[in-house]
Amino acid sequence: MRLFVALDIPEDAAAYLTDVQQQLRQEIHADRWQSLQNLHLTLHFLGDVEERLIPAICEDLDIVSAITKPFRLRLAELDAFPNASRPRVLWLGLRGNTQALKQVHLLLGRRFELHAGLDHDRKAYKPHITLARGPKTTAEGLPLDRLNEQVLAEDPPHWQVNQVHLYQSELKPEGAVHTILHTSTFDKDYSIDQMEP
C-alpha cells in the first residue's frame, strides 16, 4: 500500500492557493502546474508499505499526537527550490508555529525508524506547498519579490491544526485518489482508548 502522513489544509486556505496559482499562471510558464485537488501538507511520504505495518504506524501517530498541543499555521510567501536563480519547484511557505510542525515531523520520523522495512523522509523538513514544477525564468531568475507583492494577500488564511492523518494514495488513470486510513488528534489521551474492552 502506498502511504503518506499529512495534515489537512482547510477549504479557505485551499481556495486562496488556487487563486494564487491562477494568478501565477498569467505571469509565468511552467513545465507542470501542481494539481490542488485533495490538497494536504505532507509530513512523511512512506511509499509502498507492507499491510502488517499499518497498526504500528497508527500507534506511532497516536503516541506523537498525545504529546502534541494543537498549533496555528498561516500561509506565507512564494519561494523556489533550490533557489530563484535556477528554480526547479515554485512553492508557497508557511508561518505560524512552524517549530511545532517540525517537531511533529521529527518525532514521527524517530518512531518510524523503529520499524524494519519502513522508509520515510529523513531530510531536514521544509514545510511548503508545491504550486509548479519547472517554472520558466529569464536570465534574472524568478521575480519572487514582485510576485509576492502582486499575487499574495496582506492577510493570508490561517488556521488551527488539531489532527494528523495516515493516507493511502492510489494511482489511477484519472489521478491519485487519497483515502484517510487513520486520524490522530493532538493532545488526546490515547491510553484511555487502550483500556476499553
mmCIF file with all atom_site columns, C-alpha atoms in Angstrom:
data_model
loop_
_atom_site.group_PDB
_atom_site.id
_atom_site.type_symbol
_atom_site.label_atom_id
_atom_site.label_alt_id
_atom_site.label_comp_id
_atom_site.label_asym_id
_atom_site.label_entity_id
_atom_site.label_seq_id
_atom_site.pdbx_PDB_ins_code
_atom_site.Cartn_x
_atom_site.Cartn_y
_atom_site.Cartn_z
_atom_site.occupancy
_atom_site.B_iso_or_equiv
_atom_site.pdbx_formal_charge
_atom_site.auth_seq_id
_atom_site.auth_comp_id
_atom_site.auth_asym_id
_atom_site.auth_atom_id
_atom_site.pdbx_PDB_model_num
ATOM 1   C CA . MET A 1 1   ? 0.000   0.000  0.000   1.00 0.00 ? 1   MET A CA 1
ATOM 2   C CA . ARG A 1 2   ? 1.280   3.452  -0.947  1.00 0.00 ? 2   ARG A CA 1
ATOM 3   C CA . LEU A 1 3   ? 1.083   5.592  2.197   1.00 0.00 ? 3   LEU A CA 1
ATOM 4   C CA . PHE A 1 4   ? 1.894   9.076  3.456   1.00 0.00 ? 4   PHE A CA 1
ATOM 5   C CA . VAL A 1 5   ? 1.323   11.088 6.633   1.00 0.00 ? 5   VAL A CA 1
ATOM 6   C CA . ALA A 1 6   ? -0.135  14.593 6.258   1.00 0.00 ? 6   ALA A CA 1
ATOM 7   C CA . LEU A 1 7   ? -2.106  17.456 7.750   1.00 0.00 ? 7   LEU A CA 1
ATOM 8   C CA . ASP A 1 8   ? -5.354  18.798 6.310   1.00 0.00 ? 8   ASP A CA 1
ATOM 9   C CA . ILE A 1 9   ? -5.437  22.227 4.673   1.00 0.00 ? 9   ILE A CA 1
ATOM 10  C CA . PRO A 1 10  ? -8.798  23.948 5.290   1.00 0.00 ? 10  PRO A CA 1
ATOM 11  C CA . GLU A 1 11  ? -11.090 24.989 2.448   1.00 0.00 ? 11  GLU A CA 1
ATOM 12  C CA . ASP A 1 12  ? -10.430 28.730 2.696   1.00 0.00 ? 12  ASP A CA 1
ATOM 13  C CA . ALA A 1 13  ? -6.670  28.177 2.508   1.00 0.00 ? 13  ALA A CA 1
ATOM 14  C CA . ALA A 1 14  ? -7.107  25.781 -0.432  1.00 0.00 ? 14  ALA A CA 1
ATOM 15  C CA . ALA A 1 15  ? -9.269  28.359 -2.258  1.00 0.00 ? 15  ALA A CA 1
ATOM 16  C CA . TYR A 1 16  ? -6.629  31.031 -1.616  1.00 0.00 ? 16  TYR A CA 1
ATOM 17  C CA . LEU A 1 17  ? -3.887  28.758 -3.012  1.00 0.00 ? 17  LEU A CA 1
ATOM 18  C CA . THR A 1 18  ? -5.974  28.056 -6.115  1.00 0.00 ? 18  THR A CA 1
ATOM 19  C CA . ASP A 1 19  ? -6.402  31.799 -6.657  1.00 0.00 ? 19  ASP A CA 1
ATOM 20  C CA . VAL A 1 20  ? -2.659  32.416 -6.192  1.00 0.00 ? 20  VAL A CA 1
ATOM 21  C CA . GLN A 1 21  ? -1.822  29.642 -8.652  1.00 0.00 ? 21  GLN A CA 1
ATOM 22  C CA . GLN A 1 22  ? -4.252  31.040 -11.252 1.00 0.00 ? 22  GLN A CA 1
ATOM 23  C CA . GLN A 1 23  ? -2.658  34.482 -10.986 1.00 0.00 ? 23  GLN A CA 1
ATOM 24  C CA . LEU A 1 24  ? 0.831   32.968 -11.313 1.00 0.00 ? 24  LEU A CA 1
ATOM 25  C CA . ARG A 1 25  ? -0.214  31.134 -14.495 1.00 0.00 ? 25  ARG A CA 1
ATOM 26  C CA . GLN A 1 26  ? -0.819  34.540 -16.087 1.00 0.00 ? 26  GLN A CA 1
ATOM 27  C CA . GLU A 1 27  ? 2.655   35.739 -15.067 1.00 0.00 ? 27  GLU A CA 1
ATOM 28  C CA . ILE A 1 28  ? 4.973   32.787 -15.723 1.00 0.00 ? 28  ILE A CA 1
ATOM 29  C CA . HIS A 1 29  ? 5.129   29.496 -17.610 1.00 0.00 ? 29  HIS A CA 1
ATOM 30  C CA . ALA A 1 30  ? 5.963   26.136 -16.043 1.00 0.00 ? 30  ALA A CA 1
ATOM 31  C CA . ASP A 1 31  ? 6.516   22.548 -17.158 1.00 0.00 ? 31  ASP A CA 1
ATOM 32  C CA . ARG A 1 32  ? 3.714   21.389 -14.864 1.00 0.00 ? 32  ARG A CA 1
ATOM 33  C CA . TRP A 1 33  ? 1.289   23.126 -12.548 1.00 0.00 ? 33  TRP A CA 1
ATOM 34  C CA . GLN A 1 34  ? 0.574   21.119 -9.419  1.00 0.00 ? 34  GLN A CA 1
ATOM 35  C CA . SER A 1 35  ? -2.994  19.882 -9.029  1.00 0.00 ? 35  SER A CA 1
ATOM 36  C CA . LEU A 1 36  ? -4.502  21.479 -5.931  1.00 0.00 ? 36  LEU A CA 1
ATOM 37  C CA . GLN A 1 37  ? -7.269  18.884 -5.560  1.00 0.00 ? 37  GLN A CA 1
ATOM 38  C CA . ASN A 1 38  ? -7.033  16.720 -2.419  1.00 0.00 ? 38  ASN A CA 1
ATOM 39  C CA . LEU A 1 39  ? -4.696  19.347 -1.003  1.00 0.00 ? 39  LEU A CA 1
ATOM 40  C CA . HIS A 1 40  ? -2.742  18.483 2.147   1.00 0.00 ? 40  HIS A CA 1
ATOM 41  C CA . LEU A 1 41  ? 0.561   19.237 3.852   1.00 0.00 ? 41  LEU A CA 1
ATOM 42  C CA . THR A 1 42  ? 2.756   16.134 3.689   1.00 0.00 ? 42  THR A CA 1
ATOM 43  C CA . LEU A 1 43  ? 4.878   15.297 6.740   1.00 0.00 ? 43  LEU A CA 1
ATOM 44  C CA . HIS A 1 44  ? 6.263   11.919 5.639   1.00 0.00 ? 44  HIS A CA 1
ATOM 45  C CA . PHE A 1 45  ? 5.936   10.049 2.366   1.00 0.00 ? 45  PHE A CA 1
ATOM 46  C CA . LEU A 1 46  ? 6.232   6.376  3.283   1.00 0.00 ? 46  LEU A CA 1
ATOM 47  C CA . GLY A 1 47  ? 5.947   4.862  -0.192  1.00 0.00 ? 47  GLY A CA 1
ATOM 48  C CA . ASP A 1 48  ? 4.938   1.215  -0.572  1.00 0.00 ? 48  ASP A CA 1
ATOM 49  C CA . VAL A 1 49  ? 4.320   -0.228 2.888   1.00 0.00 ? 49  VAL A CA 1
ATOM 50  C CA . GLU A 1 50  ? 3.515   -3.794 3.911   1.00 0.00 ? 50  GLU A CA 1
ATOM 51  C CA . GLU A 1 51  ? -0.004  -4.002 5.321   1.00 0.00 ? 51  GLU A CA 1
ATOM 52  C CA . ARG A 1 52  ? 1.250   -5.664 8.514   1.00 0.00 ? 52  ARG A CA 1
ATOM 53  C CA . LEU A 1 53  ? 2.998   -2.370 9.492   1.00 0.00 ? 53  LEU A CA 1
ATOM 54  C CA . ILE A 1 54  ? -0.152  -0.247 9.406   1.00 0.00 ? 54  ILE A CA 1
ATOM 55  C CA . PRO A 1 55  ? -1.241  -0.888 13.050  1.00 0.00 ? 55  PRO A CA 1
ATOM 56  C CA . ALA A 1 56  ? 2.250   0.122  14.256  1.00 0.00 ? 56  ALA A CA 1
ATOM 57  C CA . ILE A 1 57  ? 2.196   3.292  12.126  1.00 0.00 ? 57  ILE A CA 1
ATOM 58  C CA . CYS A 1 58  ? -1.247  4.196  13.517  1.00 0.00 ? 58  CYS A CA 1
ATOM 59  C CA . GLU A 1 59  ? 0.089   3.683  17.042  1.00 0.00 ? 59  GLU A CA 1
ATOM 60  C CA . ASP A 1 60  ? 3.065   5.937  16.213  1.00 0.00 ? 60  ASP A CA 1
ATOM 61  C CA . LEU A 1 61  ? 0.673   8.703  15.139  1.00 0.00 ? 61  LEU A CA 1
ATOM 62  C CA . ASP A 1 62  ? -1.324  8.277  18.375  1.00 0.00 ? 62  ASP A CA 1
ATOM 63  C CA . ILE A 1 63  ? 1.815   8.387  20.572  1.00 0.00 ? 63  ILE A CA 1
ATOM 64  C CA . VAL A 1 64  ? 3.168   11.557 18.943  1.00 0.00 ? 64  VAL A CA 1
ATOM 65  C CA . SER A 1 65  ? -0.271  13.217 18.880  1.00 0.00 ? 65  SER A CA 1
ATOM 66  C CA . ALA A 1 66  ? -0.824  12.566 22.596  1.00 0.00 ? 66  ALA A CA 1
ATOM 67  C CA . ILE A 1 67  ? 2.166   14.798 23.450  1.00 0.00 ? 67  ILE A CA 1
ATOM 68  C CA . THR A 1 68  ? 1.447   17.487 20.829  1.00 0.00 ? 68  THR A CA 1
ATOM 69  C CA . LYS A 1 69  ? -0.676  20.551 21.590  1.00 0.00 ? 69  LYS A CA 1
ATOM 70  C CA . PRO A 1 70  ? -2.819  21.987 18.753  1.00 0.00 ? 70  PRO A CA 1
ATOM 71  C CA . PHE A 1 71  ? -0.966  24.773 16.952  1.00 0.00 ? 71  PHE A CA 1
ATOM 72  C CA . ARG A 1 72  ? -1.623  27.501 14.400  1.00 0.00 ? 72  ARG A CA 1
ATOM 73  C CA . LEU A 1 73  ? -0.281  27.885 10.867  1.00 0.00 ? 73  LEU A CA 1
ATOM 74  C CA . ARG A 1 74  ? -0.694  30.548 8.189   1.00 0.00 ? 74  ARG A CA 1
ATOM 75  C CA . LEU A 1 75  ? 0.221   30.715 4.520   1.00 0.00 ? 75  LEU A CA 1
ATOM 76  C CA . ALA A 1 76  ? 3.327   32.785 3.788   1.00 0.00 ? 76  ALA A CA 1
ATOM 77  C CA . GLU A 1 77  ? 5.460   33.807 0.770   1.00 0.00 ? 77  GLU A CA 1
ATOM 78  C CA . LEU A 1 78  ? 6.416   32.280 -2.540  1.00 0.00 ? 78  LEU A CA 1
ATOM 79  C CA . ASP A 1 79  ? 9.870   30.716 -2.828  1.00 0.00 ? 79  ASP A CA 1
ATOM 80  C CA . ALA A 1 80  ? 11.711  28.205 -5.007  1.00 0.00 ? 80  ALA A CA 1
ATOM 81  C CA . PHE A 1 81  ? 13.868  25.079 -4.753  1.00 0.00 ? 81  PHE A CA 1
ATOM 82  C CA . PRO A 1 82  ? 16.837  25.154 -4.966  1.00 0.00 ? 82  PRO A CA 1
ATOM 83  C CA . ASN A 1 83  ? 16.735  28.952 -5.461  1.00 0.00 ? 83  ASN A CA 1
ATOM 84  C CA . ALA A 1 84  ? 15.097  31.715 -7.511  1.00 0.00 ? 84  ALA A CA 1
ATOM 85  C CA . SER A 1 85  ? 18.005  31.872 -9.986  1.00 0.00 ? 85  SER A CA 1
ATOM 86  C CA . ARG A 1 86  ? 17.643  28.260 -11.116 1.00 0.00 ? 86  ARG A CA 1
ATOM 87  C CA . PRO A 1 87  ? 14.230  27.155 -9.860  1.00 0.00 ? 87  PRO A CA 1
ATOM 88  C CA . ARG A 1 88  ? 13.007  23.582 -10.238 1.00 0.00 ? 88  ARG A CA 1
ATOM 89  C CA . VAL A 1 89  ? 9.997   23.978 -7.933  1.00 0.00 ? 89  VAL A CA 1
ATOM 90  C CA . LEU A 1 90  ? 7.870   27.037 -7.120  1.00 0.00 ? 90  LEU A CA 1
ATOM 91  C CA . TRP A 1 91  ? 6.184   26.777 -3.739  1.00 0.00 ? 91  TRP A CA 1
ATOM 92  C CA . LEU A 1 92  ? 4.375   28.688 -1.000  1.00 0.00 ? 92  LEU A CA 1
ATOM 93  C CA . GLY A 1 93  ? 5.767   28.568 2.513   1.00 0.00 ? 93  GLY A CA 1
ATOM 94  C CA . LEU A 1 94  ? 4.123   28.592 5.932   1.00 0.00 ? 94  LEU A CA 1
ATOM 95  C CA . ARG A 1 95  ? 4.366   30.758 9.004   1.00 0.00 ? 95  ARG A CA 1
ATOM 96  C CA . GLY A 1 96  ? 2.913   30.488 12.469  1.00 0.00 ? 96  GLY A CA 1
ATOM 97  C CA . ASN A 1 97  ? 4.092   27.772 14.829  1.00 0.00 ? 97  ASN A CA 1
ATOM 98  C CA . THR A 1 98  ? 6.310   26.023 12.285  1.00 0.00 ? 98  THR A CA 1
ATOM 99  C CA . GLN A 1 99  ? 8.503   24.774 15.156  1.00 0.00 ? 99  GLN A CA 1
ATOM 100 C CA . ALA A 1 100 ? 5.607   22.601 16.366  1.00 0.00 ? 100 ALA A CA 1
ATOM 101 C CA . LEU A 1 101 ? 5.128   21.353 12.815  1.00 0.00 ? 101 LEU A CA 1
ATOM 102 C CA . LYS A 1 102 ? 8.813   20.434 12.516  1.00 0.00 ? 102 LYS A CA 1
ATOM 103 C CA . GLN A 1 103 ? 8.680   18.751 15.926  1.00 0.00 ? 103 GLN A CA 1
ATOM 104 C CA . VAL A 1 104 ? 5.786   16.510 14.809  1.00 0.00 ? 104 VAL A CA 1
ATOM 105 C CA . HIS A 1 105 ? 7.786   15.590 11.692  1.00 0.00 ? 105 HIS A CA 1
ATOM 106 C CA . LEU A 1 106 ? 10.878  14.809 13.790  1.00 0.00 ? 106 LEU A CA 1
ATOM 107 C CA . LEU A 1 107 ? 9.047   12.730 16.426  1.00 0.00 ? 107 LEU A CA 1
ATOM 108 C CA . LEU A 1 108 ? 7.183   10.716 13.797  1.00 0.00 ? 108 LEU A CA 1
ATOM 109 C CA . GLY A 1 109 ? 10.468  10.053 11.995  1.00 0.00 ? 109 GLY A CA 1
ATOM 110 C CA . ARG A 1 110 ? 12.008  8.705  15.210  1.00 0.00 ? 110 ARG A CA 1
ATOM 111 C CA . ARG A 1 111 ? 9.043   6.393  15.700  1.00 0.00 ? 111 ARG A CA 1
ATOM 112 C CA . PHE A 1 112 ? 9.164   5.187  12.087  1.00 0.00 ? 112 PHE A CA 1
ATOM 113 C CA . GLU A 1 113 ? 12.863  4.299  12.467  1.00 0.00 ? 113 GLU A CA 1
ATOM 114 C CA . LEU A 1 114 ? 11.820  1.563  14.907  1.00 0.00 ? 114 LEU A CA 1
ATOM 115 C CA . HIS A 1 115 ? 10.165  -0.467 12.139  1.00 0.00 ? 115 HIS A CA 1
ATOM 116 C CA . ALA A 1 116 ? 12.395  -2.527 9.862   1.00 0.00 ? 116 ALA A CA 1
ATOM 117 C CA . GLY A 1 117 ? 11.371  -2.155 6.233   1.00 0.00 ? 117 GLY A CA 1
ATOM 118 C CA . LEU A 1 118 ? 9.612   1.188  6.688   1.00 0.00 ? 118 LEU A CA 1
ATOM 119 C CA . ASP A 1 119 ? 11.027  4.043  4.642   1.00 0.00 ? 119 ASP A CA 1
ATOM 120 C CA . HIS A 1 120 ? 10.364  7.697  5.499   1.00 0.00 ? 120 HIS A CA 1
ATOM 121 C CA . ASP A 1 121 ? 11.648  11.216 4.847   1.00 0.00 ? 121 ASP A CA 1
ATOM 122 C CA . ARG A 1 122 ? 14.975  11.705 6.653   1.00 0.00 ? 122 ARG A CA 1
ATOM 123 C CA . LYS A 1 123 ? 15.887  15.111 5.166   1.00 0.00 ? 123 LYS A CA 1
ATOM 124 C CA . ALA A 1 124 ? 15.517  18.328 7.156   1.00 0.00 ? 124 ALA A CA 1
ATOM 125 C CA . TYR A 1 125 ? 11.843  19.259 6.930   1.00 0.00 ? 125 TYR A CA 1
ATOM 126 C CA . LYS A 1 126 ? 10.978  22.403 4.976   1.00 0.00 ? 126 LYS A CA 1
ATOM 127 C CA . PRO A 1 127 ? 7.197   22.972 5.238   1.00 0.00 ? 127 PRO A CA 1
ATOM 128 C CA . HIS A 1 128 ? 5.851   24.068 1.862   1.00 0.00 ? 128 HIS A CA 1
ATOM 129 C CA . ILE A 1 129 ? 3.043   23.630 -0.672  1.00 0.00 ? 129 ILE A CA 1
ATOM 130 C CA . THR A 1 130 ? 4.193   22.957 -4.238  1.00 0.00 ? 130 THR A CA 1
ATOM 131 C CA . LEU A 1 131 ? 2.490   25.137 -6.864  1.00 0.00 ? 131 LEU A CA 1
ATOM 132 C CA . ALA A 1 132 ? 4.544   24.444 -10.020 1.00 0.00 ? 132 ALA A CA 1
ATOM 133 C CA . ARG A 1 133 ? 7.413   22.314 -11.301 1.00 0.00 ? 133 ARG A CA 1
ATOM 134 C CA . GLY A 1 134 ? 9.905   23.574 -13.854 1.00 0.00 ? 134 GLY A CA 1
ATOM 135 C CA . PRO A 1 135 ? 8.948   27.274 -13.742 1.00 0.00 ? 135 PRO A CA 1
ATOM 136 C CA . LYS A 1 136 ? 10.427  29.177 -16.689 1.00 0.00 ? 136 LYS A CA 1
ATOM 137 C CA . THR A 1 137 ? 12.634  32.166 -15.920 1.00 0.00 ? 137 THR A CA 1
ATOM 138 C CA . THR A 1 138 ? 14.567  34.944 -17.561 1.00 0.00 ? 138 THR A CA 1
ATOM 139 C CA . ALA A 1 139 ? 18.309  35.384 -17.056 1.00 0.00 ? 139 ALA A CA 1
ATOM 140 C CA . GLU A 1 140 ? 17.485  37.233 -13.817 1.00 0.00 ? 140 GLU A CA 1
ATOM 141 C CA . GLY A 1 141 ? 15.581  34.229 -12.433 1.00 0.00 ? 141 GLY A CA 1
ATOM 142 C CA . LEU A 1 142 ? 12.132  34.228 -10.835 1.00 0.00 ? 142 LEU A CA 1
ATOM 143 C CA . PRO A 1 143 ? 10.997  37.717 -9.724  1.00 0.00 ? 143 PRO A CA 1
ATOM 144 C CA . LEU A 1 144 ? 9.845   36.462 -6.320  1.00 0.00 ? 144 LEU A CA 1
ATOM 145 C CA . ASP A 1 145 ? 9.647   39.902 -4.663  1.00 0.00 ? 145 ASP A CA 1
ATOM 146 C CA . ARG A 1 146 ? 7.383   41.223 -7.406  1.00 0.00 ? 146 ARG A CA 1
ATOM 147 C CA . LEU A 1 147 ? 5.245   38.059 -7.479  1.00 0.00 ? 147 LEU A CA 1
ATOM 148 C CA . ASN A 1 148 ? 4.822   38.051 -3.695  1.00 0.00 ? 148 ASN A CA 1
ATOM 149 C CA . GLU A 1 149 ? 3.692   41.668 -3.772  1.00 0.00 ? 149 GLU A CA 1
ATOM 150 C CA . GLN A 1 150 ? 1.446   41.145 -6.788  1.00 0.00 ? 150 GLN A CA 1
ATOM 151 C CA . VAL A 1 151 ? -0.420  37.898 -6.056  1.00 0.00 ? 151 VAL A CA 1
ATOM 152 C CA . LEU A 1 152 ? -0.452  37.464 -2.272  1.00 0.00 ? 152 LEU A CA 1
ATOM 153 C CA . ALA A 1 153 ? -2.973  38.948 0.152   1.00 0.00 ? 153 ALA A CA 1
ATOM 154 C CA . GLU A 1 154 ? -1.816  41.101 3.068   1.00 0.00 ? 154 GLU A CA 1
ATOM 155 C CA . ASP A 1 155 ? -3.641  38.802 5.486   1.00 0.00 ? 155 ASP A CA 1
ATOM 156 C CA . PRO A 1 156 ? -3.467  35.245 4.107   1.00 0.00 ? 156 PRO A CA 1
ATOM 157 C CA . PRO A 1 157 ? -5.539  32.407 5.637   1.00 0.00 ? 157 PRO A CA 1
ATOM 158 C CA . HIS A 1 158 ? -4.525  30.949 8.989   1.00 0.00 ? 158 HIS A CA 1
ATOM 159 C CA . TRP A 1 159 ? -5.917  28.005 10.922  1.00 0.00 ? 159 TRP A CA 1
ATOM 160 C CA . GLN A 1 160 ? -5.504  25.711 13.911  1.00 0.00 ? 160 GLN A CA 1
ATOM 161 C CA . VAL A 1 161 ? -4.024  22.254 13.349  1.00 0.00 ? 161 VAL A CA 1
ATOM 162 C CA . ASN A 1 162 ? -5.700  19.646 15.565  1.00 0.00 ? 162 ASN A CA 1
ATOM 163 C CA . GLN A 1 163 ? -5.064  16.324 13.811  1.00 0.00 ? 163 GLN A CA 1
ATOM 164 C CA . VAL A 1 164 ? -2.660  14.316 11.687  1.00 0.00 ? 164 VAL A CA 1
ATOM 165 C CA . HIS A 1 165 ? -3.719  11.641 9.186   1.00 0.00 ? 165 HIS A CA 1
ATOM 166 C CA . LEU A 1 166 ? -2.365  8.465  7.628   1.00 0.00 ? 166 LEU A CA 1
ATOM 167 C CA . TYR A 1 167 ? -3.376  8.441  3.967   1.00 0.00 ? 167 TYR A CA 1
ATOM 168 C CA . GLN A 1 168 ? -3.433  5.728  1.341   1.00 0.00 ? 168 GLN A CA 1
ATOM 169 C CA . SER A 1 169 ? -2.623  7.010  -2.145  1.00 0.00 ? 169 SER A CA 1
ATOM 170 C CA . GLU A 1 170 ? -3.937  5.011  -5.121  1.00 0.00 ? 170 GLU A CA 1
ATOM 171 C CA . LEU A 1 171 ? -2.626  5.983  -8.541  1.00 0.00 ? 171 LEU A CA 1
ATOM 172 C CA . LYS A 1 172 ? -5.459  5.815  -11.069 1.00 0.00 ? 172 LYS A CA 1
ATOM 173 C CA . PRO A 1 173 ? -5.732  6.952  -14.721 1.00 0.00 ? 173 PRO A CA 1
ATOM 174 C CA . GLU A 1 174 ? -7.768  9.997  -13.662 1.00 0.00 ? 174 GLU A CA 1
ATOM 175 C CA . GLY A 1 175 ? -5.172  10.904 -11.000 1.00 0.00 ? 175 GLY A CA 1
ATOM 176 C CA . ALA A 1 176 ? -4.206  9.955  -7.456  1.00 0.00 ? 176 ALA A CA 1
ATOM 177 C CA . VAL A 1 177 ? -7.023  9.104  -5.023  1.00 0.00 ? 177 VAL A CA 1
ATOM 178 C CA . HIS A 1 178 ? -6.219  9.754  -1.357  1.00 0.00 ? 178 HIS A CA 1
ATOM 179 C CA . THR A 1 179 ? -8.087  7.929  1.413   1.00 0.00 ? 179 THR A CA 1
ATOM 180 C CA . ILE A 1 180 ? -7.646  8.545  5.153   1.00 0.00 ? 180 ILE A CA 1
ATOM 181 C CA . LEU A 1 181 ? -6.844  5.269  6.927   1.00 0.00 ? 181 LEU A CA 1
ATOM 182 C CA . HIS A 1 182 ? -6.288  6.695  10.417  1.00 0.00 ? 182 HIS A CA 1
ATOM 183 C CA . THR A 1 183 ? -6.624  10.034 12.214  1.00 0.00 ? 183 THR A CA 1
ATOM 184 C CA . SER A 1 184 ? -4.859  11.020 15.441  1.00 0.00 ? 184 SER A CA 1
ATOM 185 C CA . THR A 1 185 ? -5.995  14.053 17.447  1.00 0.00 ? 185 THR A CA 1
ATOM 186 C CA . PHE A 1 186 ? -3.434  16.274 19.167  1.00 0.00 ? 186 PHE A CA 1
ATOM 187 C CA . ASP A 1 187 ? -3.357  16.397 22.972  1.00 0.00 ? 187 ASP A CA 1
ATOM 188 C CA . LYS A 1 188 ? -5.689  13.408 23.312  1.00 0.00 ? 188 LYS A CA 1
ATOM 189 C CA . ASP A 1 189 ? -5.077  10.759 25.982  1.00 0.00 ? 189 ASP A CA 1
ATOM 190 C CA . TYR A 1 190 ? -4.924  7.575  23.911  1.00 0.00 ? 190 TYR A CA 1
ATOM 191 C CA . SER A 1 191 ? -4.232  5.400  26.968  1.00 0.00 ? 191 SER A CA 1
ATOM 192 C CA . ILE A 1 192 ? -7.986  5.569  27.767  1.00 0.00 ? 192 ILE A CA 1
ATOM 193 C CA . ASP A 1 193 ? -8.763  4.021  24.385  1.00 0.00 ? 193 ASP A CA 1
ATOM 194 C CA . GLN A 1 194 ? -6.381  1.158  25.099  1.00 0.00 ? 194 GLN A CA 1
ATOM 195 C CA . MET A 1 195 ? -8.223  0.330  28.340  1.00 0.00 ? 195 MET A CA 1
ATOM 196 C CA . GLU A 1 196 ? -11.619 -0.012 26.717  1.00 0.00 ? 196 GLU A CA 1
ATOM 197 C CA . PRO A 1 197 ? -12.705 -3.637 26.069  1.00 0.00 ? 197 PRO A CA 1
#
